[in-house]
mmCIF file of C-alpha atoms in Angstrom:
data_model
loop_
_atom_site.group_PDB
_atom_site.id
_atom_site.type_symbol
_atom_site.label_atom_id
_atom_site.label_comp_id
_atom_site.label_asym_id
_atom_site.label_seq_id
_atom_site.Cartn_x
_atom_site.Cartn_y
_atom_site.Cartn_z
ATOM 1 C CA MET A 691 13.231 -35.514 28.923
ATOM 2 C CA GLY A 692 16.624 -34.241 27.696
ATOM 3 C CA ALA A 693 15.463 -34.478 24.068
ATOM 4 C CA GLN A 694 12.435 -32.297 24.839
ATOM 5 C CA LEU A 695 14.658 -29.675 26.461
ATOM 6 C CA ARG A 696 16.876 -29.585 23.356
ATOM 7 C CA VAL A 697 13.781 -29.044 21.182
ATOM 8 C CA TYR A 698 12.710 -26.047 23.293
ATOM 9 C CA LYS A 699 16.199 -24.518 23.192
ATOM 10 C CA ARG A 700 16.376 -24.940 19.428
ATOM 11 C CA ARG A 701 12.989 -23.240 18.960
ATOM 12 C CA ILE A 702 14.042 -20.396 21.280
ATOM 13 C CA ARG A 703 17.162 -19.783 19.174
ATOM 14 C CA SER A 704 15.098 -19.833 15.979
ATOM 15 C CA VAL A 705 12.455 -17.412 17.277
ATOM 16 C CA THR A 706 15.155 -15.114 18.712
ATOM 17 C CA ALA A 707 16.801 -14.886 15.275
ATOM 18 C CA THR A 708 13.409 -14.106 13.689
ATOM 19 C CA LYS A 709 12.765 -11.439 16.310
ATOM 20 C CA LYS A 710 16.044 -9.700 15.445
ATOM 21 C CA ILE A 711 15.062 -9.612 11.768
ATOM 22 C CA THR A 712 11.551 -8.245 12.382
ATOM 23 C CA LYS A 713 12.920 -5.639 14.798
ATOM 24 C CA ALA A 714 15.433 -4.475 12.189
ATOM 25 C CA MET A 715 12.701 -4.268 9.532
ATOM 26 C CA GLU A 716 10.508 -2.296 11.937
ATOM 27 C CA MET A 717 13.284 0.246 12.521
ATOM 28 C CA ILE A 718 14.016 0.557 8.783
ATOM 29 C CA ALA A 719 10.343 1.141 7.981
ATOM 30 C CA ALA A 720 10.061 3.722 10.768
ATOM 31 C CA SER A 721 13.064 5.645 9.418
ATOM 32 C CA ARG A 722 11.610 5.698 5.890
ATOM 33 C CA ILE A 723 8.194 6.957 6.950
ATOM 34 C CA VAL A 724 9.576 10.381 7.878
ATOM 35 C CA LYS A 725 11.119 10.880 4.434
ATOM 36 C CA ALA A 726 7.942 9.694 2.720
ATOM 37 C CA GLN A 727 5.807 12.085 4.794
ATOM 38 C CA ARG A 728 8.030 14.996 3.807
ATOM 39 C CA GLN A 729 7.714 14.110 0.136
ATOM 40 C CA VAL A 730 3.930 13.916 0.427
ATOM 41 C CA ALA A 731 3.817 17.309 2.138
ATOM 42 C CA ALA A 732 6.068 18.802 -0.541
ATOM 43 C CA SER A 733 4.077 17.436 -3.506
ATOM 44 C CA THR A 734 0.556 18.162 -2.247
ATOM 45 C CA PRO A 735 0.581 21.999 -2.691
ATOM 46 C CA TYR A 736 1.670 21.666 -6.337
ATOM 47 C CA ALA A 737 -1.062 19.139 -7.110
ATOM 48 C CA THR A 738 -3.638 21.282 -5.303
ATOM 49 C CA GLU A 739 -2.740 24.509 -7.122
ATOM 50 C CA LEU A 740 -2.607 22.728 -10.470
ATOM 51 C CA THR A 741 -6.104 21.384 -9.856
ATOM 52 C CA ARG A 742 -7.270 24.899 -8.995
ATOM 53 C CA ALA A 743 -5.762 26.232 -12.206
ATOM 54 C CA VAL A 744 -7.476 23.574 -14.296
ATOM 55 C CA THR A 745 -10.758 24.336 -12.545
ATOM 56 C CA ALA A 746 -10.355 28.041 -13.260
ATOM 57 C CA VAL A 747 -9.772 27.368 -16.961
ATOM 58 C CA ALA A 748 -12.751 25.025 -17.130
ATOM 59 C CA THR A 749 -15.142 27.371 -15.333
ATOM 60 C CA GLY A 750 -13.907 30.411 -17.256
ATOM 61 C CA SER A 751 -14.503 28.962 -20.716
ATOM 62 C CA ASN A 752 -16.965 26.845 -22.643
ATOM 63 C CA THR A 753 -14.283 24.597 -24.129
ATOM 64 C CA LYS A 754 -15.027 20.877 -24.181
ATOM 65 C CA HIS A 755 -11.937 18.912 -23.219
ATOM 66 C CA PRO A 756 -11.278 15.361 -21.906
ATOM 67 C CA LEU A 757 -9.788 16.938 -18.791
ATOM 68 C CA THR A 758 -13.029 18.558 -17.705
ATOM 69 C CA THR A 759 -15.866 17.270 -19.886
ATOM 70 C CA GLY A 760 -17.032 13.686 -19.722
ATOM 71 C CA ALA A 761 -18.607 11.711 -22.529
ATOM 72 C CA GLU A 762 -22.391 11.715 -22.710
ATOM 73 C CA THR A 763 -22.437 7.907 -22.601
ATOM 74 C CA PRO A 764 -19.082 6.681 -21.249
ATOM 75 C CA VAL A 765 -18.333 3.112 -22.304
ATOM 76 C CA ARG A 766 -14.774 2.477 -21.091
ATOM 77 C CA ALA A 767 -12.845 3.398 -17.958
ATOM 78 C CA ALA A 768 -9.232 2.944 -16.891
ATOM 79 C CA VAL A 769 -8.389 1.963 -13.310
ATOM 80 C CA LEU A 770 -4.872 2.542 -11.968
ATOM 81 C CA LEU A 771 -4.181 0.342 -8.924
ATOM 82 C CA LEU A 772 -1.224 1.056 -6.618
ATOM 83 C CA THR A 773 0.087 -1.885 -4.572
ATOM 84 C CA SER A 774 3.484 -2.843 -3.118
ATOM 85 C CA ASP A 775 6.453 -4.733 -4.542
ATOM 86 C CA ARG A 776 7.192 -6.522 -1.265
ATOM 87 C CA GLY A 777 5.139 -8.267 1.362
ATOM 88 C CA LEU A 778 5.333 -8.244 5.169
ATOM 89 C CA ALA A 779 3.104 -5.174 5.283
ATOM 90 C CA GLY A 780 -0.047 -6.611 6.786
ATOM 91 C CA GLY A 781 -3.177 -6.010 4.724
ATOM 92 C CA TYR A 782 -1.774 -3.034 2.807
ATOM 93 C CA SER A 783 -1.905 -4.507 -0.715
ATOM 94 C CA SER A 784 -4.982 -6.678 -0.134
ATOM 95 C CA ASN A 785 -7.026 -3.684 1.036
ATOM 96 C CA ALA A 786 -6.105 -1.709 -2.092
ATOM 97 C CA ILE A 787 -6.929 -4.701 -4.309
ATOM 98 C CA LYS A 788 -10.323 -5.120 -2.609
ATOM 99 C CA ALA A 789 -11.076 -1.433 -3.178
ATOM 100 C CA ALA A 790 -10.140 -1.830 -6.860
ATOM 101 C CA ASP A 791 -12.410 -4.877 -7.181
ATOM 102 C CA ARG A 792 -15.330 -2.951 -5.667
ATOM 103 C CA LEU A 793 -14.705 -0.053 -8.070
ATOM 104 C CA THR A 794 -14.475 -2.435 -11.025
ATOM 105 C CA GLU A 795 -17.794 -4.063 -10.103
ATOM 106 C CA ARG A 796 -19.461 -0.664 -9.802
ATOM 107 C CA LEU A 797 -18.140 0.529 -13.168
ATOM 108 C CA ARG A 798 -19.216 -2.689 -14.872
ATOM 109 C CA SER A 799 -22.660 -2.433 -13.304
ATOM 110 C CA GLU A 800 -22.880 0.956 -15.030
ATOM 111 C CA GLY A 801 -22.211 -0.731 -18.374
ATOM 112 C CA LYS A 802 -18.562 0.294 -18.742
ATOM 113 C CA GLU A 803 -15.606 -1.772 -19.841
ATOM 114 C CA VAL A 804 -12.621 -1.556 -17.485
ATOM 115 C CA ASP A 805 -8.921 -1.466 -18.399
ATOM 116 C CA HIS A 806 -6.566 -2.177 -15.493
ATOM 117 C CA TYR A 807 -3.165 -0.556 -14.983
ATOM 118 C CA ILE A 808 -1.182 -2.011 -12.083
ATOM 119 C CA VAL A 809 1.733 -0.680 -10.026
ATOM 120 C CA GLY A 810 3.494 -3.164 -7.721
ATOM 121 C CA ARG A 811 4.330 -6.869 -7.888
ATOM 122 C CA LYS A 812 1.559 -7.808 -5.436
ATOM 123 C CA GLY A 813 -1.141 -6.419 -7.705
ATOM 124 C CA VAL A 814 0.446 -7.937 -10.815
ATOM 125 C CA ALA A 815 0.660 -11.348 -9.107
ATOM 126 C CA TYR A 816 -2.983 -11.109 -7.985
ATOM 127 C CA PHE A 817 -4.242 -10.438 -11.522
ATOM 128 C CA SER A 818 -1.865 -12.972 -13.079
ATOM 129 C CA PHE A 819 -2.946 -15.764 -10.715
ATOM 130 C CA ARG A 820 -6.597 -15.145 -11.607
ATOM 131 C CA GLU A 821 -5.771 -14.787 -15.313
ATOM 132 C CA ARG A 822 -7.269 -11.319 -15.488
ATOM 133 C CA LYS A 823 -6.150 -8.984 -18.245
ATOM 134 C CA VAL A 824 -3.782 -6.140 -17.364
ATOM 135 C CA THR A 825 -3.313 -3.362 -19.908
ATOM 136 C CA ASP A 826 0.026 -2.211 -18.467
ATOM 137 C CA SER A 827 2.044 -2.676 -15.281
ATOM 138 C CA TRP A 828 5.088 -1.268 -13.468
ATOM 139 C CA THR A 829 7.214 -2.688 -10.642
ATOM 140 C CA GLY A 830 10.374 -1.986 -8.675
ATOM 141 C CA PHE A 831 9.780 1.471 -7.173
ATOM 142 C CA THR A 832 6.748 1.364 -4.882
ATOM 143 C CA ASP A 833 8.677 1.988 -1.643
ATOM 144 C CA SER A 834 10.584 4.994 -3.039
ATOM 145 C CA PRO A 835 8.913 6.461 -6.159
ATOM 146 C CA SER A 836 10.360 9.363 -8.125
ATOM 147 C CA TYR A 837 8.728 11.884 -10.448
ATOM 148 C CA ALA A 838 10.251 10.009 -13.391
ATOM 149 C CA ASP A 839 8.350 6.906 -12.253
ATOM 150 C CA ALA A 840 5.140 8.940 -12.098
ATOM 151 C CA LYS A 841 5.712 10.221 -15.647
ATOM 152 C CA ALA A 842 6.264 6.659 -16.886
ATOM 153 C CA VAL A 843 2.987 5.542 -15.277
ATOM 154 C CA ALA A 844 1.049 8.602 -16.447
ATOM 155 C CA ALA A 845 2.171 8.430 -20.101
ATOM 156 C CA PRO A 846 -0.087 5.541 -21.263
ATOM 157 C CA LEU A 847 -2.967 6.921 -19.174
ATOM 158 C CA ILE A 848 -2.693 10.312 -20.887
ATOM 159 C CA GLU A 849 -2.552 8.613 -24.273
ATOM 160 C CA ALA A 850 -5.619 6.518 -23.460
ATOM 161 C CA ILE A 851 -7.719 9.479 -22.283
ATOM 162 C CA SER A 852 -6.663 11.526 -25.325
ATOM 163 C CA GLN A 853 -7.716 8.889 -27.874
ATOM 164 C CA GLU A 854 -11.173 8.206 -29.182
ATOM 165 C CA THR A 855 -12.886 5.355 -27.376
ATOM 166 C CA ALA A 856 -13.351 3.477 -30.653
ATOM 167 C CA GLU A 857 -9.573 3.504 -31.157
ATOM 168 C CA GLY A 858 -8.796 2.005 -27.741
ATOM 169 C CA GLY A 859 -9.138 5.138 -25.648
ATOM 170 C CA VAL A 860 -11.031 5.563 -22.376
ATOM 171 C CA ASP A 861 -13.704 7.985 -21.206
ATOM 172 C CA GLU A 862 -12.795 7.972 -17.507
ATOM 173 C CA LEU A 863 -9.638 7.573 -15.478
ATOM 174 C CA HIS A 864 -9.783 6.294 -11.884
ATOM 175 C CA ILE A 865 -6.993 5.698 -9.391
ATOM 176 C CA VAL A 866 -6.994 3.358 -6.368
ATOM 177 C CA PHE A 867 -4.329 3.935 -3.735
ATOM 178 C CA THR A 868 -3.807 3.903 0.025
ATOM 179 C CA GLU A 869 -4.169 7.346 1.561
ATOM 180 C CA PHE A 870 -1.803 8.142 4.422
ATOM 181 C CA VAL A 871 -3.787 9.624 7.313
ATOM 182 C CA SER A 872 -1.479 8.943 10.257
ATOM 183 C CA MET A 873 1.051 6.432 11.508
ATOM 184 C CA MET A 874 -1.794 4.193 12.653
ATOM 185 C CA THR A 875 -4.399 4.905 9.966
ATOM 186 C CA GLN A 876 -4.120 4.313 6.218
ATOM 187 C CA ASN A 877 -7.234 4.080 4.076
ATOM 188 C CA ALA A 878 -7.605 2.453 0.664
ATOM 189 C CA VAL A 879 -9.511 4.979 -1.502
ATOM 190 C CA ASP A 880 -10.600 5.313 -5.117
ATOM 191 C CA ASP A 881 -10.739 8.655 -6.868
ATOM 192 C CA ARG A 882 -11.758 9.745 -10.340
ATOM 193 C CA MET A 883 -8.942 11.739 -11.875
ATOM 194 C CA LEU A 884 -10.563 12.413 -15.259
ATOM 195 C CA PRO A 885 -12.870 13.964 -16.145
ATOM 196 C CA LEU A 886 -12.188 16.377 -13.305
ATOM 197 C CA SER A 887 -15.167 16.846 -11.009
ATOM 198 C CA LEU A 888 -15.540 20.631 -11.071
ATOM 199 C CA GLU A 889 -18.364 20.581 -8.529
ATOM 200 C CA LYS A 890 -16.195 18.693 -6.044
ATOM 201 C CA VAL A 891 -13.282 21.105 -6.426
ATOM 202 C CA GLN A 892 -15.572 24.114 -6.124
ATOM 203 C CA GLU A 893 -17.148 22.693 -2.951
ATOM 204 C CA GLU A 894 -13.713 22.099 -1.404
ATOM 205 C CA THR A 895 -12.602 25.605 -2.334
ATOM 206 C CA ALA A 896 -15.781 27.152 -0.964
ATOM 207 C CA GLY A 897 -15.348 25.183 2.250
ATOM 208 C CA LYS A 898 -11.935 26.769 2.755
ATOM 209 C CA GLY A 899 -13.270 30.246 2.025
ATOM 210 C CA GLU A 900 -11.066 30.642 -1.067
ATOM 211 C CA LEU A 901 -11.923 32.181 -4.408
ATOM 212 C CA LEU A 902 -10.624 30.980 -7.735
ATOM 213 C CA PRO A 903 -8.429 33.571 -9.480
ATOM 214 C CA LEU A 904 -9.332 35.047 -12.850
ATOM 215 C CA PHE A 905 -7.153 34.082 -15.816
ATOM 216 C CA ASP A 906 -6.637 35.291 -19.364
ATOM 217 C CA PHE A 907 -5.983 32.397 -21.753
ATOM 218 C CA GLU A 908 -3.291 32.667 -24.412
ATOM 219 C CA PRO A 909 -3.560 31.528 -27.127
ATOM 220 C CA SER A 910 -6.826 29.765 -26.137
ATOM 221 C CA ALA A 911 -8.412 27.863 -23.272
ATOM 222 C CA GLU A 912 -8.224 24.603 -25.246
ATOM 223 C CA ASP A 913 -4.466 24.995 -25.772
ATOM 224 C CA VAL A 914 -4.017 25.729 -22.079
ATOM 225 C CA LEU A 915 -5.942 22.580 -21.146
ATOM 226 C CA ASP A 916 -3.878 20.537 -23.611
ATOM 227 C CA ALA A 917 -0.734 21.784 -21.878
ATOM 228 C CA LEU A 918 -2.120 21.195 -18.374
ATOM 229 C CA LEU A 919 -3.460 17.683 -19.045
ATOM 230 C CA PRO A 920 -0.131 15.785 -18.754
ATOM 231 C CA ARG A 921 1.009 17.952 -15.818
ATOM 232 C CA TYR A 922 -2.233 17.331 -13.979
ATOM 233 C CA VAL A 923 -2.189 13.550 -14.443
ATOM 234 C CA GLU A 924 1.519 13.309 -13.582
ATOM 235 C CA SER A 925 1.118 15.365 -10.411
ATOM 236 C CA ARG A 926 -1.886 13.352 -9.240
ATOM 237 C CA VAL A 927 -0.132 10.039 -9.933
ATOM 238 C CA TYR A 928 3.044 11.239 -8.201
ATOM 239 C CA ASN A 929 1.174 12.398 -5.113
ATOM 240 C CA ALA A 930 -0.730 9.092 -4.972
ATOM 241 C CA LEU A 931 2.532 7.121 -5.325
ATOM 242 C CA LEU A 932 4.071 9.072 -2.450
ATOM 243 C CA GLN A 933 1.024 8.588 -0.231
ATOM 244 C CA ALA A 934 1.020 4.878 -1.082
ATOM 245 C CA ALA A 935 4.730 4.622 -0.225
ATOM 246 C CA ALA A 936 4.209 6.318 3.150
ATOM 247 C CA SER A 937 1.245 4.029 3.834
ATOM 248 C CA GLU A 938 3.288 0.965 2.866
ATOM 249 C CA HIS A 939 6.097 1.886 5.272
ATOM 250 C CA ALA A 940 3.615 2.593 8.070
ATOM 251 C CA ALA A 941 1.811 -0.714 7.464
ATOM 252 C CA ARG A 942 5.099 -2.611 7.368
ATOM 253 C CA ARG A 943 6.284 -0.951 10.587
ATOM 254 C CA ARG A 944 3.033 -1.885 12.323
ATOM 255 C CA ALA A 945 3.170 -5.460 11.022
ATOM 256 C CA MET A 946 6.815 -5.907 12.028
ATOM 257 C CA LYS A 947 6.168 -4.462 15.487
ATOM 258 C CA SER A 948 3.336 -6.940 15.950
ATOM 259 C CA ALA A 949 5.598 -9.769 14.755
ATOM 260 C CA THR A 950 8.367 -8.658 17.127
ATOM 261 C CA ASP A 951 5.971 -8.527 20.076
ATOM 262 C CA ASN A 952 4.570 -11.958 19.201
ATOM 263 C CA ALA A 953 8.094 -13.368 18.933
ATOM 264 C CA GLY A 954 8.952 -11.964 22.370
ATOM 265 C CA GLU A 955 5.816 -13.520 23.861
ATOM 266 C CA LEU A 956 6.603 -16.860 22.211
ATOM 267 C CA ILE A 957 10.168 -16.779 23.565
ATOM 268 C CA THR A 958 8.804 -16.164 27.071
ATOM 269 C CA ASN A 959 6.414 -19.109 26.787
ATOM 270 C CA LEU A 960 9.100 -21.401 25.379
ATOM 271 C CA THR A 961 11.507 -20.352 28.136
ATOM 272 C CA ARG A 962 8.915 -21.312 30.759
ATOM 273 C CA LEU A 963 8.396 -24.687 29.098
ATOM 274 C CA ALA A 964 12.156 -25.228 28.883
ATOM 275 C CA ASN A 965 12.557 -24.354 32.581
ATOM 276 C CA ALA A 966 9.749 -26.732 33.477
ATOM 277 C CA ALA A 967 11.332 -29.499 31.394
ATOM 278 C CA ARG A 968 14.740 -28.913 32.994
ATOM 279 C CA GLN A 969 13.196 -28.902 36.470
ATOM 280 C CA ALA A 970 11.350 -32.133 35.708
ATOM 281 C CA GLU A 971 14.600 -33.647 34.442
ATOM 282 C CA ILE A 972 16.455 -32.628 37.612
ATOM 283 C CA THR A 973 13.623 -33.953 39.782
ATOM 284 C CA GLN A 974 13.712 -37.263 37.930
ATOM 285 C CA GLU A 975 17.490 -37.522 38.370
ATOM 286 C CA ILE A 976 17.182 -36.802 42.114
ATOM 287 C CA SER A 977 14.432 -39.401 42.414
ATOM 288 C CA GLU A 978 16.625 -41.944 40.640
ATOM 289 C CA ILE A 979 19.558 -41.164 42.939
ATOM 290 C CA VAL A 980 17.408 -41.398 46.077
ATOM 291 C CA GLY A 981 15.844 -44.627 44.828
ATOM 292 C CA GLY A 982 19.226 -46.111 44.038
ATOM 293 C CA SER A 983 20.600 -45.069 47.419
ATOM 294 C CA ALA A 984 17.625 -46.643 49.200
ATOM 295 C CA ALA A 985 18.025 -49.876 47.229
ATOM 296 C CA LEU A 986 21.750 -49.992 48.037
ATOM 297 C CA ALA A 987 21.005 -49.408 51.763
ATOM 298 C CA ASP A 988 18.446 -52.228 51.734
ATOM 299 C CA ALA A 989 20.947 -54.542 50.038
ATOM 300 C CA ASN A 990 23.663 -53.747 52.609
ATOM 301 C CA ALA A 991 21.218 -54.302 55.448
ATOM 302 C CA GLY A 992 20.301 -57.738 54.084
ATOM 303 C CA SER A 993 23.953 -58.802 53.750
ATOM 304 C CA ASP A 994 24.687 -57.838 57.396
ATOM 305 C CA LYS A 995 22.085 -60.282 58.584
#
């Protein structure tokens, strides 16, 4: 019985140490969410106004440009997938990967080839394990991305959309990331960045009761679109990276809170088992003492006779 009690005590110490770690990770993730939310709020207006400007140029001219005009028969698409570098975040990365797989199946069903660009070690490991081709990948900054990271990710995407398809370019550019809705809700979404869906932007603008401003283009609308193309892609990638980072921290906080609660419940159960084992051990010792005392009394009584 004493050996069983030692086993329970050892497990209690182990689970208590794990609980301290998960609690610390929960607090760290909670502190980082606030900063990530502020960055998302700060980057969203710029991305929104840049999209409005691109829409105004596209609707105010007849210029055909990769930013606004899609190919008549698109044959290749690029998919940018945003995952995390670290685990312990619940289903954060797996949900984004599943969304990317669904998008890839849909694009291939439409007869398009798909080039994958991956951000985050989890996504890279997933594709590597399944021996699936990755055109380019980036790691090491998913929990705290900077604009320089967004520019590094956007550069090959801009080059691919600017090239002819026959030379290795792409006709469409899609991004899959986890949208931060609230502390409890994060949704894996896919969005087509290029060509820009003018109808979608116009519907959103009309829904808000806003009118697109009128612009004069100097030197030409095509030159303006050429200048806006890298800014547009970079801003969209940066905003998606920030939303993904906020979602990652929120998912990790929720997962670590669940782990901490489970550890506390396990400690309670183990403590009850340890108390029961100790009580059984004490009861057995008392029974042995009483039995020994009774045997000694019987022996003394027999010797007196």
